[in-house]
Coordinates of C-alpha atoms in Angstrom, one line a residue:
M110 CA -0.2 -0.1 0.1
R111 CA 1.5 3.5 -1.1
T112 CA 1.0 6.2 1.8
I113 CA 0.1 9.8 0.0
I114 CA 2.5 11.9 0.9
D115 CA 0.6 15.6 0.5
P116 CA 3.2 18.2 1.5
Q117 CA 1.5 20.6 -0.5
C118 CA -1.7 20.0 1.5
V119 CA -3.5 19.1 -1.9
L120 CA -5.6 16.5 -0.4
T121 CA -6.4 18.6 2.8
E122 CA -7.7 21.1 0.8
G123 CA -9.6 18.8 -1.5
L124 CA -11.2 17.6 1.5
E125 CA -12.2 21.0 2.6
A126 CA -13.7 21.4 -0.9
I127 CA -15.5 17.9 -0.6
W128 CA -17.1 19.4 2.8
T129 CA -17.8 22.5 0.8
Q130 CA -19.8 20.7 -2.6
F131 CA -21.6 18.5 -0.7
Q132 CA -22.8 21.5 2.1
L133 CA -21.9 19.0 4.9
P134 CA -22.7 20.6 8.6
T135 CA -19.8 21.0 10.9
A136 CA -22.3 21.5 13.9
F137 CA -25.5 21.2 15.0
P138 CA -28.4 23.8 15.4
P139 CA -28.2 25.0 18.8
A140 CA -31.2 23.9 19.8
A141 CA -30.2 20.4 18.9
Q142 CA -27.2 20.5 20.8
A143 CA -28.9 21.9 23.9
E144 CA -31.6 19.2 23.7
A145 CA -28.6 16.6 23.3
E146 CA -26.8 17.7 26.3
A147 CA -29.9 18.0 28.3
A148 CA -30.9 14.2 27.2
A149 CA -27.7 12.9 28.4
R150 CA -28.3 13.9 31.8
R151 CA -31.0 12.2 32.2
T152 CA -31.5 9.3 34.6
P153 CA -33.2 6.0 32.9
D154 CA -36.5 5.7 34.1
R155 CA -37.9 2.8 31.9
H156 CA -35.3 0.1 32.3
T157 CA -35.0 -3.4 33.8
D158 CA -31.4 -3.9 35.6
R159 CA -29.6 -6.0 33.2
T160 CA -26.0 -5.1 34.1
S161 CA -25.0 -8.5 35.8
I162 CA -25.2 -9.7 31.7
P163 CA -21.5 -9.4 30.4
F164 CA -21.7 -7.5 27.4
V165 CA -18.7 -6.7 25.3
T166 CA -19.1 -4.5 22.0
L167 CA -17.0 -5.0 18.9
D168 CA -16.3 -2.5 16.4
P169 CA -13.4 -0.4 14.8
A170 CA -10.8 0.6 17.3
A171 CA -11.6 4.2 16.5
S172 CA -14.8 4.0 16.9
R173 CA -16.9 5.7 19.7
D174 CA -20.3 5.9 18.3
L175 CA -21.1 2.0 19.5
D176 CA -24.6 0.7 18.4
Q177 CA -24.4 -3.0 19.6
A178 CA -23.0 -4.7 22.7
L179 CA -23.0 -8.8 22.7
A180 CA -23.7 -11.4 25.0
I181 CA -24.0 -15.1 24.4
E182 CA -24.9 -18.1 26.3
A183 CA -26.0 -21.8 25.4
A184 CA -29.9 -23.1 25.9
G185 CA -29.5 -26.9 25.5
S186 CA -28.3 -27.1 21.6
D187 CA -29.7 -23.7 21.0
L188 CA -27.8 -20.8 21.2
L189 CA -29.3 -17.1 22.9
L190 CA -27.9 -14.1 21.6
H191 CA -28.8 -11.3 23.9
Y192 CA -27.8 -8.2 21.8
A193 CA -28.0 -4.7 23.2
I194 CA -28.9 -2.0 20.8
A195 CA -28.3 1.9 22.2
D196 CA -31.9 2.8 23.2
V197 CA -31.9 6.2 21.0
G198 CA -35.5 6.6 21.3
W199 CA -35.4 7.1 24.8
F200 CA -33.1 9.6 24.4
V201 CA -34.6 11.5 21.1
P202 CA -38.1 13.2 21.7
G203 CA -40.0 12.7 18.8
D204 CA -41.0 16.1 18.2
G205 CA -37.8 17.8 19.0
A206 CA -34.8 19.8 17.6
M207 CA -32.7 16.5 17.5
D208 CA -35.4 14.4 15.6
A209 CA -35.8 17.4 13.0
E210 CA -32.2 17.4 12.5
A211 CA -32.1 13.8 12.2
W212 CA -34.7 13.7 9.3
V213 CA -32.6 15.9 7.3
R214 CA -29.3 14.1 7.7
G215 CA -30.8 10.6 7.6
T216 CA -27.4 8.9 8.1
S217 CA -24.0 9.5 9.5
Q218 CA -21.5 10.4 7.0
Y219 CA -17.8 9.1 7.3
L220 CA -14.7 11.1 5.7
P221 CA -11.2 10.5 6.3
D222 CA -10.9 13.8 8.1
G223 CA -14.1 13.8 10.2
K224 CA -17.6 12.8 9.9
V225 CA -21.1 14.2 10.4
S226 CA -22.8 12.4 13.0
L227 CA -26.9 11.8 12.5
Y228 CA -26.9 12.8 16.4
P229 CA -24.9 15.2 18.7
T230 CA -21.7 13.6 20.3
A231 CA -23.2 14.2 23.4
L232 CA -25.1 11.2 22.9
S233 CA -23.6 9.4 19.8
E234 CA -20.3 9.1 21.6
G235 CA -21.5 10.0 25.0
A236 CA -24.4 8.8 26.9
A237 CA -26.3 6.8 24.4
S238 CA -23.0 4.7 23.0
L239 CA -22.3 1.6 24.5
L240 CA -18.7 2.6 26.1
P241 CA -17.3 0.6 28.9
D242 CA -17.3 3.5 31.1
G243 CA -20.7 3.1 32.9
D244 CA -24.1 1.9 32.6
R245 CA -26.1 2.7 29.6
P246 CA -29.9 2.1 28.5
A247 CA -30.4 -0.2 25.8
A248 CA -32.9 -2.1 23.9
I249 CA -32.1 -5.5 24.7
F250 CA -33.0 -8.1 21.6
T251 CA -33.0 -11.7 22.7
V252 CA -32.1 -13.9 19.6
R253 CA -32.3 -17.7 19.9
L254 CA -30.8 -19.4 17.5
D255 CA -30.9 -23.2 16.6
P256 CA -28.5 -25.9 15.1
A257 CA -29.3 -25.1 11.6
G258 CA -28.9 -21.2 11.9
L259 CA -32.5 -20.4 12.1
A260 CA -33.1 -17.1 14.1
K261 CA -36.0 -16.5 16.2
L262 CA -37.0 -13.0 18.3
D263 CA -37.3 -14.5 22.0
G264 CA -38.0 -11.2 23.3
A265 CA -36.9 -7.6 23.7
E266 CA -36.9 -5.3 26.4
R267 CA -35.8 -2.0 27.4
A268 CA -32.9 -2.4 30.2
L269 CA -29.7 -0.9 31.8
V270 CA -26.2 -2.5 30.7
R271 CA -23.3 -2.3 31.2
S272 CA -20.3 -3.1 28.8
R273 CA -17.4 -5.1 30.3
A274 CA -14.8 -4.5 27.4
K275 CA -14.8 -2.2 24.1
L276 CA -13.0 -4.9 21.5
A277 CA -11.7 -3.7 18.4
Y278 CA -11.8 -5.7 15.0
E279 CA -8.2 -5.3 14.6
T280 CA -6.8 -6.6 17.7
A281 CA -9.7 -8.9 19.3
T282 CA -8.7 -12.7 19.9
E283 CA -11.3 -15.5 20.1
A284 CA -10.4 -15.7 23.8
D285 CA -11.5 -12.1 24.1
L286 CA -14.9 -12.6 23.0
P287 CA -17.7 -14.6 24.7
A288 CA -18.2 -18.2 24.2
G289 CA -20.3 -19.4 21.4
F290 CA -19.4 -16.3 19.4
S291 CA -17.7 -18.3 16.2
E292 CA -20.2 -21.1 16.8
F293 CA -23.1 -18.9 16.1
A294 CA -21.5 -17.2 13.1
R295 CA -20.7 -20.4 11.5
R296 CA -24.6 -21.7 12.1
V297 CA -25.9 -18.1 10.8
E298 CA -23.3 -18.5 7.4
A299 CA -24.6 -22.3 7.2
A300 CA -28.1 -21.2 7.1
E301 CA -27.3 -18.4 5.0
V302 CA -25.9 -21.0 2.3
A303 CA -28.6 -23.5 2.7
R304 CA -31.5 -20.7 2.0
G305 CA -29.3 -19.3 -1.1
G306 CA -28.4 -16.2 -0.1
A307 CA -25.2 -14.4 -0.7
R308 CA -23.9 -11.2 0.7
I309 CA -21.2 -10.0 -1.4
E310 CA -18.3 -8.4 0.1
P311 CA -15.4 -7.3 -2.3
P312 CA -12.3 -5.3 -1.4
E313 CA -13.5 -1.8 -1.7
Q314 CA -11.4 1.4 -1.8
E315 CA -11.1 3.7 1.2
V316 CA -8.8 6.5 2.3
V317 CA -7.4 6.5 6.1
S318 CA -5.3 9.0 8.2
E319 CA -2.4 8.0 9.7
N320 CA 0.3 9.9 11.6
G321 CA -0.7 12.8 9.9
C322 CA -0.5 11.4 6.4
Y323 CA -3.3 9.7 4.2
R324 CA -3.3 6.5 2.9
L325 CA -5.5 5.0 0.0
R326 CA -6.0 1.2 0.2
F327 CA -8.4 -1.8 -0.2
R328 CA -10.1 -2.0 3.1
P329 CA -8.9 -5.3 5.2
Q330 CA -11.5 -7.0 6.9
S331 CA -10.6 -9.1 9.4
W332 CA -12.0 -12.6 10.9
A333 CA -13.8 -10.7 13.9
E334 CA -15.4 -8.3 11.7
Q335 CA -16.3 -11.1 9.3
K336 CA -18.0 -13.0 12.2
N337 CA -19.6 -9.9 14.0
V338 CA -21.6 -9.2 10.9
A339 CA -23.5 -12.5 11.2
L340 CA -24.5 -11.4 14.7
S341 CA -26.3 -8.3 13.2
L342 CA -27.6 -10.3 10.2
A343 CA -29.0 -12.9 12.7
T344 CA -30.9 -10.1 14.8
N345 CA -32.3 -8.3 11.7
L346 CA -33.6 -11.3 10.3
A347 CA -35.4 -12.2 13.6
V348 CA -36.9 -8.6 13.9
A349 CA -37.8 -8.6 10.3
D350 CA -40.0 -11.9 11.0
A351 CA -41.6 -10.8 13.8
L352 CA -42.5 -7.3 12.1
L353 CA -44.1 -9.3 9.3
K354 CA -46.1 -11.3 11.6
A355 CA -47.5 -8.4 13.2
K356 CA -48.3 -6.8 9.9
T357 CA -45.9 -3.5 10.3
G358 CA -42.5 -2.4 9.7
L359 CA -40.2 -1.1 7.4
F360 CA -37.8 -3.8 5.4
R361 CA -34.8 -3.7 3.6
T362 CA -35.3 -4.8 -0.3
M363 CA -33.1 -5.6 -3.2
P364 CA -34.7 -7.5 -6.4
E365 CA -32.9 -10.4 -8.1
P366 CA -30.0 -9.2 -10.9
M367 CA -31.4 -9.0 -14.4
E368 CA -31.0 -12.1 -16.5
W369 CA -28.7 -9.9 -18.7
A370 CA -26.7 -8.9 -16.2
V371 CA -26.3 -12.6 -15.0
R372 CA -25.4 -13.5 -18.7
R373 CA -23.0 -10.8 -18.7
L374 CA -21.6 -12.2 -15.6
H375 CA -20.8 -15.4 -17.2
H376 CA -18.6 -13.9 -19.6
T377 CA -16.7 -11.9 -17.1
A378 CA -16.1 -15.2 -14.9
K379 CA -15.0 -16.7 -18.4
A380 CA -12.6 -14.3 -19.2
L381 CA -11.2 -14.0 -15.5
G382 CA -10.6 -17.8 -16.1
I383 CA -13.1 -18.7 -13.4
D384 CA -15.1 -22.0 -13.8
W385 CA -18.9 -21.0 -13.3
P386 CA -20.9 -24.0 -14.9
K387 CA -24.1 -22.3 -16.4
K388 CA -26.7 -24.2 -13.8
E389 CA -25.0 -23.1 -10.9
P390 CA -27.0 -20.5 -9.2
L391 CA -25.3 -16.9 -9.0
Q392 CA -25.7 -17.2 -5.0
Q393 CA -23.5 -20.6 -5.0
L394 CA -21.0 -19.1 -7.2
E395 CA -20.7 -16.2 -4.7
H396 CA -20.1 -18.5 -1.8
R397 CA -16.8 -19.8 -3.8
L398 CA -15.3 -16.6 -4.3
S399 CA -12.3 -15.1 -2.3
P400 CA -11.2 -11.4 -2.1
E401 CA -7.6 -12.8 -1.4
D402 CA -7.7 -14.0 -5.3
H403 CA -6.8 -11.2 -7.5
N404 CA -9.6 -12.4 -10.6
Q405 CA -12.0 -13.7 -7.9
A406 CA -12.0 -10.3 -6.3
A407 CA -12.2 -8.8 -9.9
L408 CA -15.6 -10.8 -10.4
M409 CA -16.9 -10.2 -6.9
I410 CA -16.7 -6.5 -7.6
A411 CA -18.2 -7.1 -11.1
I412 CA -21.2 -8.9 -9.1
R413 CA -21.5 -6.0 -6.8
R414 CA -21.9 -3.7 -9.4
A415 CA -24.4 -5.7 -11.7
S416 CA -26.6 -6.3 -8.5
P417 CA -29.7 -4.0 -8.1
G418 CA -29.8 -1.4 -5.3
A419 CA -31.2 -2.2 -2.3
A420 CA -34.1 0.0 -0.8
Y421 CA -36.5 0.6 2.1
E422 CA -40.2 -0.2 1.8
P423 CA -43.2 0.0 4.4
Y424 CA -45.1 -3.0 4.8
R425 CA -47.8 -3.7 2.5
A426 CA -50.7 -6.0 2.9
G427 CA -50.6 -9.4 0.7
V428 CA -46.7 -8.2 0.1
T429 CA -43.8 -10.5 1.3
P430 CA -40.8 -7.8 1.2
W431 CA -37.8 -9.6 -0.2
H432 CA -34.1 -9.1 0.0
S433 CA -32.5 -11.4 -2.8
A434 CA -28.8 -11.1 -1.5
M435 CA -30.0 -12.7 1.8
A436 CA -32.8 -15.0 0.2
A437 CA -35.3 -13.8 3.2
T438 CA -37.2 -10.9 4.7
Y439 CA -35.0 -8.5 6.1
C440 CA -34.7 -5.2 8.0
H441 CA -32.4 -2.8 9.5
A442 CA -32.7 -2.4 13.4
T443 CA -29.0 -2.8 14.7
A444 CA -27.5 0.6 14.1
P445 CA -30.0 3.4 15.5
L446 CA -27.2 6.0 16.3
R447 CA -25.7 5.8 12.6
R448 CA -29.4 5.2 10.8
L449 CA -32.5 7.2 11.0
A450 CA -34.6 4.1 10.1
D451 CA -33.4 1.9 12.7
R452 CA -34.9 4.2 15.5
F453 CA -38.4 3.1 14.7
V454 CA -37.8 -0.4 13.6
V455 CA -36.3 -0.9 17.0
E456 CA -39.6 1.1 18.7
T457 CA -41.7 -1.1 16.8
A458 CA -40.0 -4.2 17.9
L459 CA -40.2 -3.2 21.5
A460 CA -44.0 -2.8 21.1
I461 CA -45.0 -6.0 19.0
A462 CA -42.4 -7.9 21.5
N463 CA -44.0 -6.7 24.9
G464 CA -48.3 -7.1 23.3
Q465 CA -48.3 -3.3 23.1
P466 CA -49.6 -1.4 20.3
V467 CA -47.0 0.1 17.6
P468 CA -46.6 3.7 18.3
E469 CA -48.5 6.0 15.7
A470 CA -45.1 8.1 15.3
A471 CA -43.2 4.9 13.8
L472 CA -46.1 4.1 11.6
A473 CA -46.1 7.4 9.9
A474 CA -42.4 7.5 9.7
F475 CA -42.1 4.3 7.9
E476 CA -44.1 6.2 5.0
Q477 CA -41.8 8.6 4.8
L478 CA -38.0 6.9 5.4
P479 CA -37.8 5.1 2.2
H480 CA -37.0 8.6 0.4
V481 CA -35.1 10.0 3.3
M482 CA -32.7 7.0 3.4
A483 CA -32.3 6.7 -0.4
K484 CA -31.5 10.3 -0.6
A485 CA -28.7 9.9 2.7
D486 CA -27.2 6.5 1.0
G487 CA -27.1 8.5 -2.0
L488 CA -25.0 11.4 -0.4
A489 CA -23.1 8.8 1.1
G490 CA -22.1 6.8 -2.4
Q491 CA -21.2 10.2 -3.7
I492 CA -18.9 11.5 -0.9
N493 CA -17.1 7.8 -0.8
R494 CA -16.6 8.3 -4.3
A495 CA -15.5 11.7 -4.4
V496 CA -12.9 11.1 -1.6
V497 CA -11.6 8.1 -3.3
D498 CA -11.2 10.0 -6.8
L499 CA -9.2 12.9 -4.9
A500 CA -7.1 10.3 -3.1
E501 CA -6.3 8.7 -6.6
A502 CA -5.3 12.1 -7.9
V503 CA -2.9 12.8 -5.5
A504 CA -1.0 9.5 -5.5
L505 CA -0.5 10.0 -9.0
E506 CA 0.0 13.7 -9.6
G507 CA 3.6 14.3 -10.8
R508 CA 3.7 10.8 -12.5
E509 CA 2.2 11.5 -15.8
G510 CA 3.9 9.7 -18.4
E511 CA 4.7 6.9 -16.1
T512 CA 3.3 3.1 -17.1
F513 CA 1.7 1.0 -14.8
N514 CA 0.2 -2.9 -14.5
A515 CA -3.4 -3.4 -14.6
V516 CA -6.1 -5.6 -15.2
V517 CA -9.6 -5.2 -16.7
T518 CA -12.3 -6.0 -14.2
D519 CA -15.0 -5.2 -16.1
T520 CA -17.0 -3.6 -19.3
D521 CA -20.1 -1.4 -20.0
Q522 CA -21.1 1.0 -22.6
R523 CA -18.7 3.7 -21.5
G524 CA -15.7 1.2 -22.1
A525 CA -13.5 -1.1 -19.6
R526 CA -12.9 -0.2 -16.2
I527 CA -9.5 -1.3 -15.1
Q528 CA -7.6 -1.9 -11.5
I529 CA -4.1 -0.6 -11.2
C530 CA -2.2 -3.2 -9.4
S531 CA 0.3 -0.4 -7.4
P532 CA -1.2 2.2 -6.3
P533 CA -4.7 0.6 -5.8
V534 CA -6.3 2.8 -8.2
I535 CA -9.8 1.9 -10.1
A536 CA -10.1 3.8 -13.4
R537 CA -11.8 3.7 -17.1
L538 CA -10.5 3.3 -20.6
K539 CA -12.6 4.2 -23.4
D540 CA -11.8 1.1 -25.2
K541 CA -15.0 -0.9 -25.4
E542 CA -13.1 -3.9 -27.2
L543 CA -11.1 -5.0 -24.2
L544 CA -12.2 -8.2 -22.5
P545 CA -12.6 -8.5 -18.5
G546 CA -9.6 -10.4 -17.2
T547 CA -7.0 -8.9 -19.8
D548 CA -3.8 -7.9 -18.4
L549 CA -2.4 -4.7 -19.9
K550 CA -0.1 -1.8 -19.7
V551 CA -1.6 1.8 -19.0
R552 CA 0.4 5.2 -19.4
L553 CA -0.7 7.9 -17.0
D554 CA -2.0 11.2 -19.0
A555 CA -3.3 13.2 -16.4
A556 CA -3.9 13.5 -12.5
D557 CA -5.9 16.5 -11.6
P558 CA -6.5 16.6 -7.8
V559 CA -8.4 20.0 -8.4
N560 CA -11.3 18.3 -10.5
R561 CA -10.5 14.8 -8.9
T562 CA -10.1 12.9 -12.5
V563 CA -7.1 10.7 -13.5
Q564 CA -6.8 9.7 -17.2
F565 CA -4.9 6.5 -18.7
S566 CA -4.4 5.1 -22.1
S567 CA -3.5 1.6 -23.3
V568 CA 0.3 0.8 -24.2
G569 CA 0.7 -1.1 -27.5

């Protein structure tokens, strides 16, 4: 990985320009900030004491907005996951200044030089975050997982919890985590394979800050992060089933890839030298791919780009919401500090689990949230692409005329998409005749950090 040396502060200035371009707020309105500080001083008054449960959190080392804490216990042949979710709904008044601002933001936005939090840090990195520095109010979802990996919501309650440790993806060991953690993840993954689901996690470009410099890299994913995803997945599946049975809720949906897209992927696999029998479903192929293999990683990226986008949809009578990548009914409930929609799903799940009517505010929110979340997710994609484009241009500035080794990852009507082997840059060539998997040499013709563009041409 090549660290980006930035003596002229081009990258720093470029990041400032991105904040300006997307009109990203650097502070909360005074009323929202004051409301958050007052809420942070509240004493939990609707929460059962569950501080005896040995919860831990598992997140990136630098994170302070901790949405989830976990504890696992055996129940005969089943495993019980006690998943504590930050009780944002208890802190945020439904008609207050914080709520109004959250509807504007939709999600937290993350950049290398800072972030735009969904809620003020007095809550998101303080009183509502499940940090190991004291008792915190939470919503505990108890998820029962049978030996086949079928998840069921056993119960949900507001409770006071206490995290014993803030574990990090980068350093956590098997001994640090609750007994049953790996087995729980294994069962969830086995059930996913059995039902035909496939979550594509190709390597993604990211820009990170290290010792005052920035590094452009393909984001690594530790074993702990890979397994931790299974806990959130099982919880979201269990909550989604409970909502569907109650005929209410907000669901995450994704249609199946179009037939023409699958045919094109077959051509891509062939060009990359990957055996993919015509009768083998796409989901089955995906389980065989590894991001550690150069060609397989390229195919994973092509599959991600060929897949239809996910969306949010409220419950509709007679309609079974479906997420093709999960091969199941699915929802988002486990990150209310970072996603607005999750707060209302959590409130709804708490009501259903305890035989109470679904709050009217949640029912109204479910109709409005699809548009708000789509806008926020679209903004996140634009910001991420702008940051990576900037970093690529800075990394290559001054190297015009040099040649680089590259491989074609996929093609479309605009030409070929190529991946430079080093530094980790993804760019385009106008040549539509190139085939995926082709190794080639390219020359850098221009690198413009101000406009965040790079231009290559093929050599020979």
